[in-house]
Amino acid sequence: MKNYEAEIALAKEKFEAVLRAQLARNEKITENKEDLDYSKLDKIIIGVCGGDGIGPVITSSAQRVLEYMLKEEVAAGKVEFKVIDGLTIENRVAHMQAIPDDVMEELKACHVILKGPTTTPKKGDPWPNIESANVAMRKALDLFANVRPVRVPEEGIDWTFFRENTEGSYAVGSQGVAVTDELSVDFCVTTTEGTERIAKAAYEYARKNKKGKVSIITKANIIKATDGKFLDLCQKVGANYPEIETDDWFIDITTAKLIDPKRRTSFKVFVLPNLYGDIITDEAAEFQGGVGTAGSANIGHRYAMFEAIHGSAPRMIAEGRGKYADPCSMLRAAVMLLSHIGYQDRADALEKALDICMFTEKKLTITGRDTGCTCEEFSDYVMSTIESL
């Protein structure tokens, strides 16, 4: 057998650095657990980051709708919109940072963030291997809960996914080790605090919204240390909510049961690790009309960020179709933003208008091409619908 002592020693050094960083992160996340009370703020600052690709198109459209709905608060100085540039792939690569330092400081000066899609380089792309801006923002602002609702009333689907956002397979996704040319190893992270807080968020939501059931999704029969810990801790949190039924499923069979008409309506609230949540919420969004229709909330104790769940679609820009991008994902995210900062009546109005425009009336159709309406035209349609409610 070949002597791999040098390769193993180097891998140990890299693994030790990952462990020390995660232990330090774990200490930090246990320090401050107090949620920001938006009702006590003199002014709520909403940061708007367009991202790249179709991001600036759909984000500016959602900003326009939000400004329309909050015009009285903006005029009174209770709400301020702050546009933050610098999350384009070109600028991030120029600084060789997932989020350049100056951009991060601007983000931290806001209370909530409306963020457009950003490009994450993959193998074969012309861009260097920098970390996802989403992952970097979630870690830097400790946005531990990724909340993704999917609703199709006529099919009895009313799902809310609580995806753990800062750990799992994504926590150190860019820090894996190529031990040799033949062997690479990545890392998966699960902490007690990280798991307990996402579980509590899911159960608190279920209790508040009278959902009655939380399903814990893992692969704990195979991934025993990290997924096993996640399942065990979630079950212990669930024991504090006796009025809520708890069950648990493996991720593979869950993906099958979501397409089973007899079983899928029994699911209500899901809580699951990062990677599984990313995959299954894309599947779930297809029932609602695709990822272009689904919004996402990223919630922490101090900060919150709202976004589409899809990517930046650079091909649409390259083909000159950017103005036909579908804004519904960002508008759904705007619904969640309004609710989060305390304007539930506006959130309900926007959600109702979107249901009318997307499913009931459908006077305008988004196709992504000149065969349908533009992003701006659809946003105007939504605002006129709100006006008529």
mmCIF file of C-alpha atoms in Angstrom:
data_model
loop_
_atom_site.group_PDB
_atom_site.id
_atom_site.type_symbol
_atom_site.label_atom_id
_atom_site.label_comp_id
_atom_site.label_asym_id
_atom_site.label_seq_id
_atom_site.Cartn_x
_atom_site.Cartn_y
_atom_site.Cartn_z
ATOM 1 C CA MET A 1 0.000 0.000 0.000
ATOM 2 C CA LYS A 2 1.260 3.478 -0.885
ATOM 3 C CA ASN A 3 2.441 5.680 1.992
ATOM 4 C CA TYR A 4 -0.111 8.513 2.388
ATOM 5 C CA GLU A 5 1.296 10.028 5.565
ATOM 6 C CA ALA A 6 1.982 13.446 3.999
ATOM 7 C CA GLU A 7 -1.492 13.671 2.447
ATOM 8 C CA ILE A 8 -3.163 12.564 5.679
ATOM 9 C CA ALA A 9 -1.172 15.080 7.715
ATOM 10 C CA LEU A 10 -2.239 17.922 5.409
ATOM 11 C CA ALA A 11 -5.879 16.758 5.514
ATOM 12 C CA LYS A 12 -5.700 16.690 9.339
ATOM 13 C CA GLU A 13 -4.543 20.314 9.367
ATOM 14 C CA LYS A 14 -7.424 21.379 7.167
ATOM 15 C CA PHE A 15 -9.932 19.352 9.170
ATOM 16 C CA GLU A 16 -8.647 20.836 12.418
ATOM 17 C CA ALA A 17 -9.159 24.352 11.037
ATOM 18 C CA VAL A 18 -12.747 23.472 10.099
ATOM 19 C CA LEU A 19 -13.429 22.024 13.543
ATOM 20 C CA ARG A 20 -12.018 25.031 15.380
ATOM 21 C CA ALA A 21 -14.049 27.435 13.240
ATOM 22 C CA GLN A 22 -17.255 25.466 13.844
ATOM 23 C CA LEU A 23 -16.641 25.234 17.578
ATOM 24 C CA ALA A 24 -16.131 29.008 17.684
ATOM 25 C CA ARG A 25 -19.318 29.508 15.640
ATOM 26 C CA ASN A 26 -21.227 27.263 18.023
ATOM 27 C CA GLU A 27 -20.123 29.352 21.011
ATOM 28 C CA LYS A 28 -21.179 32.532 19.226
ATOM 29 C CA ILE A 29 -24.695 31.382 18.308
ATOM 30 C CA THR A 30 -25.459 30.535 21.929
ATOM 31 C CA GLU A 31 -24.668 34.071 23.120
ATOM 32 C CA ASN A 32 -27.599 36.129 21.819
ATOM 33 C CA LYS A 33 -31.063 34.600 21.500
ATOM 34 C CA GLU A 34 -33.186 37.738 21.796
ATOM 35 C CA ASP A 35 -35.408 38.485 18.800
ATOM 36 C CA LEU A 36 -35.594 41.993 17.357
ATOM 37 C CA ASP A 37 -38.911 43.723 18.125
ATOM 38 C CA TYR A 38 -39.814 45.702 15.006
ATOM 39 C CA SER A 39 -42.650 47.503 16.776
ATOM 40 C CA LYS A 40 -40.110 49.278 18.982
ATOM 41 C CA LEU A 41 -38.037 50.648 16.103
ATOM 42 C CA ASP A 42 -38.378 54.311 15.136
ATOM 43 C CA LYS A 43 -37.647 53.331 11.539
ATOM 44 C CA ILE A 44 -37.396 50.002 9.747
ATOM 45 C CA ILE A 45 -34.637 49.922 7.131
ATOM 46 C CA ILE A 46 -35.274 47.560 4.220
ATOM 47 C CA GLY A 47 -32.135 46.801 2.228
ATOM 48 C CA VAL A 48 -32.676 45.955 -1.447
ATOM 49 C CA CYS A 49 -29.969 43.899 -3.191
ATOM 50 C CA GLY A 50 -30.622 43.107 -6.831
ATOM 51 C CA GLY A 51 -27.974 40.415 -7.233
ATOM 52 C CA ASP A 52 -27.241 39.503 -10.842
ATOM 53 C CA GLY A 53 -28.843 37.915 -13.897
ATOM 54 C CA ILE A 54 -32.583 38.561 -13.691
ATOM 55 C CA GLY A 55 -32.160 39.500 -10.018
ATOM 56 C CA PRO A 56 -32.197 43.294 -10.464
ATOM 57 C CA VAL A 57 -35.281 43.060 -12.703
ATOM 58 C CA ILE A 58 -37.510 41.095 -10.349
ATOM 59 C CA THR A 59 -36.130 42.702 -7.179
ATOM 60 C CA SER A 60 -36.779 46.258 -8.343
ATOM 61 C CA SER A 61 -40.271 45.159 -9.320
ATOM 62 C CA ALA A 62 -40.920 43.767 -5.833
ATOM 63 C CA GLN A 63 -39.470 46.933 -4.303
ATOM 64 C CA ARG A 64 -41.904 49.002 -6.352
ATOM 65 C CA VAL A 65 -44.851 46.968 -5.038
ATOM 66 C CA LEU A 66 -43.597 47.214 -1.453
ATOM 67 C CA GLU A 67 -43.147 50.971 -1.749
ATOM 68 C CA TYR A 68 -46.697 51.201 -3.059
ATOM 69 C CA MET A 69 -48.043 49.205 -0.124
ATOM 70 C CA LEU A 70 -45.978 51.090 2.468
ATOM 71 C CA LYS A 71 -46.215 54.550 0.929
ATOM 72 C CA GLU A 72 -47.737 56.094 4.053
ATOM 73 C CA GLU A 73 -45.021 54.628 6.287
ATOM 74 C CA VAL A 74 -42.292 55.765 3.890
ATOM 75 C CA ALA A 75 -43.744 59.290 3.803
ATOM 76 C CA ALA A 76 -43.878 59.343 7.605
ATOM 77 C CA GLY A 77 -40.262 58.182 7.915
ATOM 78 C CA LYS A 78 -41.225 54.888 9.568
ATOM 79 C CA VAL A 79 -39.872 52.784 6.699
ATOM 80 C CA GLU A 80 -36.823 53.427 4.516
ATOM 81 C CA PHE A 81 -35.693 51.519 1.440
ATOM 82 C CA LYS A 82 -31.936 51.362 0.946
ATOM 83 C CA VAL A 83 -30.569 50.044 -2.364
ATOM 84 C CA ILE A 84 -27.329 48.091 -1.905
ATOM 85 C CA ASP A 85 -25.218 47.329 -4.964
ATOM 86 C CA GLY A 86 -22.220 45.033 -5.112
ATOM 87 C CA LEU A 87 -23.628 41.495 -5.104
ATOM 88 C CA THR A 88 -22.988 40.917 -8.803
ATOM 89 C CA ILE A 89 -20.745 37.997 -9.654
ATOM 90 C CA GLU A 90 -18.292 40.424 -11.281
ATOM 91 C CA ASN A 91 -17.853 42.496 -8.121
ATOM 92 C CA ARG A 92 -17.658 39.453 -5.869
ATOM 93 C CA VAL A 93 -14.973 37.890 -8.056
ATOM 94 C CA ALA A 94 -13.071 41.203 -8.206
ATOM 95 C CA HIS A 95 -12.839 41.094 -4.404
ATOM 96 C CA MET A 96 -12.566 37.268 -4.286
ATOM 97 C CA GLN A 97 -15.210 37.269 -1.561
ATOM 98 C CA ALA A 98 -18.671 35.737 -1.490
ATOM 99 C CA ILE A 99 -19.837 39.101 -0.129
ATOM 100 C CA PRO A 100 -17.316 41.983 -0.254
ATOM 101 C CA ASP A 101 -16.638 43.595 3.124
ATOM 102 C CA ASP A 102 -18.154 46.973 2.231
ATOM 103 C CA VAL A 103 -21.339 45.302 1.001
ATOM 104 C CA MET A 104 -21.575 43.259 4.186
ATOM 105 C CA GLU A 105 -21.341 46.396 6.301
ATOM 106 C CA GLU A 106 -24.214 47.939 4.346
ATOM 107 C CA LEU A 107 -26.281 44.797 4.859
ATOM 108 C CA LYS A 108 -25.658 44.858 8.599
ATOM 109 C CA ALA A 109 -26.948 48.443 8.741
ATOM 110 C CA CYS A 110 -30.399 47.192 7.645
ATOM 111 C CA HIS A 111 -33.094 45.383 9.610
ATOM 112 C CA VAL A 112 -34.485 43.265 6.788
ATOM 113 C CA ILE A 113 -33.180 42.555 3.292
ATOM 114 C CA LEU A 114 -34.959 41.921 -0.001
ATOM 115 C CA LYS A 115 -32.420 40.015 -2.071
ATOM 116 C CA GLY A 116 -32.407 38.992 -5.713
ATOM 117 C CA PRO A 117 -30.797 35.774 -7.008
ATOM 118 C CA THR A 118 -26.989 35.644 -7.202
ATOM 119 C CA THR A 119 -24.753 33.451 -9.323
ATOM 120 C CA THR A 120 -22.784 30.728 -7.536
ATOM 121 C CA PRO A 121 -19.876 29.450 -9.665
ATOM 122 C CA LYS A 122 -19.782 25.740 -10.373
ATOM 123 C CA LYS A 123 -17.087 23.554 -11.848
ATOM 124 C CA GLY A 124 -16.618 24.443 -15.509
ATOM 125 C CA ASP A 125 -17.785 28.051 -15.124
ATOM 126 C CA PRO A 126 -15.428 30.881 -16.131
ATOM 127 C CA TRP A 127 -15.574 32.211 -12.547
ATOM 128 C CA PRO A 128 -13.254 31.294 -9.647
ATOM 129 C CA ASN A 129 -14.561 29.002 -6.906
ATOM 130 C CA ILE A 130 -16.028 31.481 -4.413
ATOM 131 C CA GLU A 131 -18.652 30.611 -1.820
ATOM 132 C CA SER A 132 -22.348 31.154 -2.450
ATOM 133 C CA ALA A 133 -23.430 34.676 -1.477
ATOM 134 C CA ASN A 134 -26.569 33.154 0.034
ATOM 135 C CA VAL A 135 -24.607 30.774 2.237
ATOM 136 C CA ALA A 136 -22.213 33.551 3.257
ATOM 137 C CA MET A 137 -25.074 35.924 4.147
ATOM 138 C CA ARG A 138 -26.917 33.287 6.130
ATOM 139 C CA LYS A 139 -23.809 32.512 8.142
ATOM 140 C CA ALA A 140 -22.674 36.120 8.647
ATOM 141 C CA LEU A 141 -26.143 37.330 9.744
ATOM 142 C CA ASP A 142 -26.981 34.019 11.458
ATOM 143 C CA LEU A 143 -30.162 33.531 9.436
ATOM 144 C CA PHE A 144 -30.802 30.073 10.812
ATOM 145 C CA ALA A 145 -34.383 29.466 9.635
ATOM 146 C CA ASN A 146 -35.191 29.194 5.948
ATOM 147 C CA VAL A 147 -38.990 29.255 5.694
ATOM 148 C CA ARG A 148 -40.638 28.250 2.422
ATOM 149 C CA PRO A 149 -44.433 27.998 2.109
ATOM 150 C CA VAL A 150 -46.189 26.170 -0.714
ATOM 151 C CA ARG A 151 -49.968 26.443 -1.136
ATOM 152 C CA VAL A 152 -52.283 24.879 -3.721
ATOM 153 C CA PRO A 153 -55.722 25.126 -2.065
ATOM 154 C CA GLU A 154 -57.644 23.267 -4.749
ATOM 155 C CA GLU A 155 -55.401 20.207 -4.199
ATOM 156 C CA GLY A 156 -55.388 20.416 -0.415
ATOM 157 C CA ILE A 157 -51.698 21.352 -0.290
ATOM 158 C CA ASP A 158 -50.691 23.718 2.506
ATOM 159 C CA TRP A 159 -47.054 23.063 3.372
ATOM 160 C CA THR A 160 -44.520 25.131 5.266
ATOM 161 C CA PHE A 161 -40.885 24.033 5.264
ATOM 162 C CA PHE A 162 -38.466 25.007 8.037
ATOM 163 C CA ARG A 163 -35.054 24.316 6.572
ATOM 164 C CA GLU A 164 -32.041 24.669 8.888
ATOM 165 C CA ASN A 165 -29.980 27.302 7.158
ATOM 166 C CA THR A 166 -26.488 27.520 8.644
ATOM 167 C CA GLU A 167 -25.342 23.958 9.240
ATOM 168 C CA GLY A 168 -25.657 20.560 7.585
ATOM 169 C CA SER A 169 -23.787 19.851 4.367
ATOM 170 C CA TYR A 170 -23.693 23.530 3.361
ATOM 171 C CA ALA A 171 -22.016 24.929 6.485
ATOM 172 C CA VAL A 172 -18.513 24.246 5.182
ATOM 173 C CA GLY A 173 -19.376 23.295 1.619
ATOM 174 C CA SER A 174 -16.405 25.128 0.130
ATOM 175 C CA GLN A 175 -13.927 23.740 2.686
ATOM 176 C CA GLY A 176 -13.809 20.086 1.775
ATOM 177 C CA VAL A 177 -10.472 18.366 1.347
ATOM 178 C CA ALA A 178 -9.032 16.768 -1.788
ATOM 179 C CA VAL A 179 -6.859 14.291 0.129
ATOM 180 C CA THR A 180 -5.403 12.847 -3.082
ATOM 181 C CA ASP A 181 -6.328 12.957 -6.756
ATOM 182 C CA GLU A 182 -8.465 9.871 -6.062
ATOM 183 C CA LEU A 183 -10.132 10.877 -2.779
ATOM 184 C CA SER A 184 -12.081 13.978 -1.716
ATOM 185 C CA VAL A 185 -13.945 14.452 1.565
ATOM 186 C CA ASP A 186 -16.598 17.005 2.540
ATOM 187 C CA PHE A 187 -18.032 17.739 5.978
ATOM 188 C CA CYS A 188 -21.531 17.866 7.499
ATOM 189 C CA VAL A 189 -22.191 19.853 10.683
ATOM 190 C CA THR A 190 -24.937 19.508 13.309
ATOM 191 C CA THR A 191 -24.951 21.356 16.645
ATOM 192 C CA THR A 192 -27.335 21.202 19.567
ATOM 193 C CA GLU A 193 -28.157 24.931 19.548
ATOM 194 C CA GLY A 194 -28.488 25.019 15.761
ATOM 195 C CA THR A 195 -30.949 22.124 15.727
ATOM 196 C CA GLU A 196 -32.989 23.149 18.764
ATOM 197 C CA ARG A 197 -33.647 26.639 17.477
ATOM 198 C CA ILE A 198 -34.889 25.516 14.046
ATOM 199 C CA ALA A 199 -37.073 22.872 15.693
ATOM 200 C CA LYS A 200 -38.518 25.437 18.100
ATOM 201 C CA ALA A 201 -39.216 27.821 15.202
ATOM 202 C CA ALA A 202 -41.130 25.083 13.356
ATOM 203 C CA TYR A 203 -43.184 24.066 16.372
ATOM 204 C CA GLU A 204 -43.917 27.654 17.385
ATOM 205 C CA TYR A 205 -45.173 28.323 13.858
ATOM 206 C CA ALA A 206 -47.328 25.195 13.959
ATOM 207 C CA ARG A 207 -48.797 26.225 17.317
ATOM 208 C CA LYS A 208 -49.439 29.838 16.289
ATOM 209 C CA ASN A 209 -51.044 28.849 12.997
ATOM 210 C CA LYS A 210 -52.896 25.787 14.349
ATOM 211 C CA LYS A 211 -51.272 23.423 11.875
ATOM 212 C CA GLY A 212 -51.382 20.424 14.212
ATOM 213 C CA LYS A 213 -48.514 18.394 12.749
ATOM 214 C CA VAL A 214 -44.748 18.649 12.315
ATOM 215 C CA SER A 215 -42.790 16.132 10.223
ATOM 216 C CA ILE A 216 -39.065 15.701 10.895
ATOM 217 C CA ILE A 217 -37.166 14.778 7.716
ATOM 218 C CA THR A 218 -33.709 13.145 7.854
ATOM 219 C CA LYS A 219 -31.710 10.153 6.660
ATOM 220 C CA ALA A 220 -30.896 9.171 10.243
ATOM 221 C CA ASN A 221 -30.790 5.462 9.446
ATOM 222 C CA ILE A 222 -27.683 6.023 7.314
ATOM 223 C CA ILE A 223 -26.188 9.394 8.357
ATOM 224 C CA LYS A 224 -26.208 8.438 12.015
ATOM 225 C CA ALA A 225 -24.058 11.069 13.778
ATOM 226 C CA THR A 226 -25.404 14.305 12.275
ATOM 227 C CA ASP A 227 -28.875 13.301 11.020
ATOM 228 C CA GLY A 228 -29.331 11.095 14.074
ATOM 229 C CA LYS A 229 -28.595 14.041 16.342
ATOM 230 C CA PHE A 230 -30.968 16.270 14.363
ATOM 231 C CA LEU A 231 -33.818 13.759 14.655
ATOM 232 C CA ASP A 232 -33.263 13.141 18.367
ATOM 233 C CA LEU A 233 -33.159 16.845 19.270
ATOM 234 C CA CYS A 234 -36.203 17.716 17.155
ATOM 235 C CA GLN A 235 -38.194 14.953 18.843
ATOM 236 C CA LYS A 236 -37.196 16.293 22.259
ATOM 237 C CA VAL A 237 -38.330 19.807 21.293
ATOM 238 C CA GLY A 238 -41.567 18.364 19.937
ATOM 239 C CA ALA A 239 -42.317 16.790 23.312
ATOM 240 C CA ASN A 240 -42.848 20.327 24.636
ATOM 241 C CA TYR A 241 -45.776 20.757 22.218
ATOM 242 C CA PRO A 242 -48.139 17.915 23.195
ATOM 243 C CA GLU A 243 -51.033 19.314 21.151
ATOM 244 C CA ILE A 244 -48.971 18.949 17.944
ATOM 245 C CA GLU A 245 -48.516 15.552 16.321
ATOM 246 C CA THR A 246 -44.897 14.692 15.477
ATOM 247 C CA ASP A 247 -43.817 12.124 12.933
ATOM 248 C CA ASP A 248 -40.533 11.501 11.160
ATOM 249 C CA TRP A 249 -39.679 10.454 7.629
ATOM 250 C CA PHE A 250 -36.571 9.666 5.646
ATOM 251 C CA ILE A 251 -35.848 12.159 2.896
ATOM 252 C CA ASP A 252 -36.075 9.647 0.045
ATOM 253 C CA ILE A 253 -39.561 8.373 0.873
ATOM 254 C CA THR A 254 -40.702 11.936 1.632
ATOM 255 C CA THR A 255 -39.934 13.008 -1.930
ATOM 256 C CA ALA A 256 -42.065 10.091 -3.138
ATOM 257 C CA LYS A 257 -44.986 10.818 -0.820
ATOM 258 C CA LEU A 258 -45.168 14.466 -1.899
ATOM 259 C CA ILE A 259 -46.375 13.247 -5.298
ATOM 260 C CA ASP A 260 -48.819 10.743 -3.771
ATOM 261 C CA PRO A 261 -52.278 12.420 -3.860
ATOM 262 C CA LYS A 262 -53.499 10.195 -1.016
ATOM 263 C CA ARG A 263 -50.685 11.039 1.381
ATOM 264 C CA ARG A 264 -49.382 14.498 0.538
ATOM 265 C CA THR A 265 -52.327 16.379 2.056
ATOM 266 C CA SER A 266 -51.473 14.948 5.489
ATOM 267 C CA PHE A 267 -48.215 16.946 5.618
ATOM 268 C CA LYS A 268 -48.379 20.382 7.243
ATOM 269 C CA VAL A 269 -45.073 21.654 8.662
ATOM 270 C CA PHE A 270 -41.672 20.166 7.866
ATOM 271 C CA VAL A 271 -38.391 20.640 9.737
ATOM 272 C CA LEU A 272 -35.259 19.366 8.062
ATOM 273 C CA PRO A 273 -31.493 19.846 7.573
ATOM 274 C CA ASN A 274 -30.067 22.234 5.015
ATOM 275 C CA LEU A 275 -29.374 20.035 1.981
ATOM 276 C CA TYR A 276 -32.636 18.094 2.140
ATOM 277 C CA GLY A 277 -34.588 21.310 2.572
ATOM 278 C CA ASP A 278 -32.977 22.868 -0.479
ATOM 279 C CA ILE A 279 -33.867 19.909 -2.688
ATOM 280 C CA ILE A 280 -37.360 19.090 -1.490
ATOM 281 C CA THR A 281 -38.641 22.668 -1.532
ATOM 282 C CA ASP A 282 -37.812 22.907 -5.233
ATOM 283 C CA GLU A 283 -39.882 19.764 -5.783
ATOM 284 C CA ALA A 284 -42.698 21.182 -3.660
ATOM 285 C CA ALA A 285 -42.692 24.484 -5.552
ATOM 286 C CA GLU A 286 -43.520 22.625 -8.772
ATOM 287 C CA PHE A 287 -47.005 21.927 -7.418
ATOM 288 C CA GLN A 288 -47.551 25.670 -7.083
ATOM 289 C CA GLY A 289 -46.344 26.444 -10.591
ATOM 290 C CA GLY A 290 -42.568 26.094 -10.373
ATOM 291 C CA VAL A 291 -39.686 27.715 -8.522
ATOM 292 C CA GLY A 292 -40.497 31.001 -10.220
ATOM 293 C CA THR A 293 -43.620 31.256 -8.067
ATOM 294 C CA ALA A 294 -42.092 30.540 -4.657
ATOM 295 C CA GLY A 295 -40.647 32.965 -2.146
ATOM 296 C CA SER A 296 -38.379 32.285 0.774
ATOM 297 C CA ALA A 297 -37.686 33.832 4.185
ATOM 298 C CA ASN A 298 -34.364 33.577 6.002
ATOM 299 C CA ILE A 299 -34.909 34.442 9.642
ATOM 300 C CA GLY A 300 -32.479 35.081 12.488
ATOM 301 C CA HIS A 301 -32.773 36.693 15.894
ATOM 302 C CA ARG A 302 -31.469 40.080 14.687
ATOM 303 C CA TYR A 303 -31.715 40.049 10.877
ATOM 304 C CA ALA A 304 -34.023 38.648 8.212
ATOM 305 C CA MET A 305 -33.595 38.238 4.460
ATOM 306 C CA PHE A 306 -36.295 37.510 1.865
ATOM 307 C CA GLU A 307 -35.633 36.106 -1.605
ATOM 308 C CA ALA A 308 -36.765 33.942 -4.496
ATOM 309 C CA ILE A 309 -35.856 30.268 -4.299
ATOM 310 C CA HIS A 310 -34.616 30.095 -7.897
ATOM 311 C CA GLY A 311 -31.354 31.132 -9.496
ATOM 312 C CA SER A 312 -30.248 34.165 -11.479
ATOM 313 C CA ALA A 313 -31.105 32.798 -14.969
ATOM 314 C CA PRO A 314 -28.167 34.453 -16.794
ATOM 315 C CA ARG A 315 -29.331 32.886 -20.059
ATOM 316 C CA MET A 316 -32.442 35.089 -20.049
ATOM 317 C CA ILE A 317 -30.235 38.172 -19.838
ATOM 318 C CA ALA A 318 -27.875 36.869 -22.545
ATOM 319 C CA GLU A 319 -30.845 36.285 -24.840
ATOM 320 C CA GLY A 320 -32.322 39.733 -24.153
ATOM 321 C CA ARG A 321 -35.357 38.365 -22.309
ATOM 322 C CA GLY A 322 -34.679 39.895 -18.903
ATOM 323 C CA LYS A 323 -37.682 42.208 -18.919
ATOM 324 C CA TYR A 324 -39.965 39.175 -19.261
ATOM 325 C CA ALA A 325 -38.714 37.586 -16.012
ATOM 326 C CA ASP A 326 -41.414 36.373 -13.626
ATOM 327 C CA PRO A 327 -41.575 38.553 -10.456
ATOM 328 C CA CYS A 328 -43.932 36.223 -8.565
ATOM 329 C CA SER A 329 -41.176 34.591 -6.523
ATOM 330 C CA MET A 330 -39.989 37.954 -5.242
ATOM 331 C CA LEU A 331 -43.546 39.139 -4.675
ATOM 332 C CA ARG A 332 -44.232 36.025 -2.595
ATOM 333 C CA ALA A 333 -41.074 36.851 -0.652
ATOM 334 C CA ALA A 334 -42.427 40.383 -0.193
ATOM 335 C CA VAL A 335 -45.560 38.893 1.411
ATOM 336 C CA MET A 336 -43.357 37.192 3.992
ATOM 337 C CA LEU A 337 -41.339 40.376 4.534
ATOM 338 C CA LEU A 338 -44.465 42.422 5.254
ATOM 339 C CA SER A 339 -45.689 39.815 7.705
ATOM 340 C CA HIS A 340 -42.326 39.607 9.446
ATOM 341 C CA ILE A 341 -42.049 43.339 10.127
ATOM 342 C CA GLY A 342 -45.572 43.567 11.508
ATOM 343 C CA TYR A 343 -47.757 44.588 8.554
ATOM 344 C CA GLN A 344 -49.890 41.475 8.416
ATOM 345 C CA ASP A 345 -52.855 43.256 6.831
ATOM 346 C CA ARG A 346 -50.656 44.357 3.897
ATOM 347 C CA ALA A 347 -49.168 40.862 3.652
ATOM 348 C CA ASP A 348 -52.641 39.331 3.463
ATOM 349 C CA ALA A 349 -53.702 41.832 0.777
ATOM 350 C CA LEU A 350 -50.640 41.141 -1.370
ATOM 351 C CA GLU A 351 -51.027 37.381 -0.988
ATOM 352 C CA LYS A 352 -54.702 37.587 -1.978
ATOM 353 C CA ALA A 353 -53.856 39.736 -5.005
ATOM 354 C CA LEU A 354 -51.175 37.269 -6.107
ATOM 355 C CA ASP A 355 -53.585 34.346 -5.814
ATOM 356 C CA ILE A 356 -56.051 36.255 -8.000
ATOM 357 C CA CYS A 357 -53.457 37.275 -10.590
ATOM 358 C CA MET A 358 -51.683 33.910 -10.718
ATOM 359 C CA PHE A 359 -54.549 31.436 -10.367
ATOM 360 C CA THR A 360 -58.063 32.937 -10.486
ATOM 361 C CA GLU A 361 -58.213 35.692 -13.099
ATOM 362 C CA LYS A 362 -54.926 35.258 -14.970
ATOM 363 C CA LYS A 363 -55.600 38.299 -17.152
ATOM 364 C CA LEU A 364 -51.854 38.474 -17.827
ATOM 365 C CA THR A 365 -49.496 35.557 -18.279
ATOM 366 C CA ILE A 366 -45.752 35.407 -17.705
ATOM 367 C CA THR A 367 -43.942 33.128 -20.158
ATOM 368 C CA GLY A 368 -40.384 34.422 -19.893
ATOM 369 C CA ARG A 369 -40.622 35.561 -23.516
ATOM 370 C CA ASP A 370 -42.400 38.152 -25.630
ATOM 371 C CA THR A 371 -45.334 35.724 -25.871
ATOM 372 C CA GLY A 372 -46.293 36.915 -22.371
ATOM 373 C CA CYS A 373 -46.327 40.123 -20.394
ATOM 374 C CA THR A 374 -43.287 41.889 -18.952
ATOM 375 C CA CYS A 375 -42.243 41.840 -15.321
ATOM 376 C CA GLU A 376 -43.302 45.485 -14.980
ATOM 377 C CA GLU A 377 -46.712 44.849 -16.554
ATOM 378 C CA PHE A 378 -47.425 41.977 -14.194
ATOM 379 C CA SER A 379 -46.422 44.067 -11.173
ATOM 380 C CA ASP A 380 -48.797 46.792 -12.333
ATOM 381 C CA TYR A 381 -51.514 44.129 -12.602
ATOM 382 C CA VAL A 382 -50.862 43.039 -9.008
ATOM 383 C CA MET A 383 -51.002 46.619 -7.698
ATOM 384 C CA SER A 384 -54.239 47.370 -9.559
ATOM 385 C CA THR A 385 -55.703 44.188 -8.095
ATOM 386 C CA ILE A 386 -54.731 45.293 -4.586
ATOM 387 C CA GLU A 387 -56.398 48.622 -5.261
ATOM 388 C CA SER A 388 -59.650 46.842 -6.134
ATOM 389 C CA LEU A 389 -59.753 44.631 -3.049
#
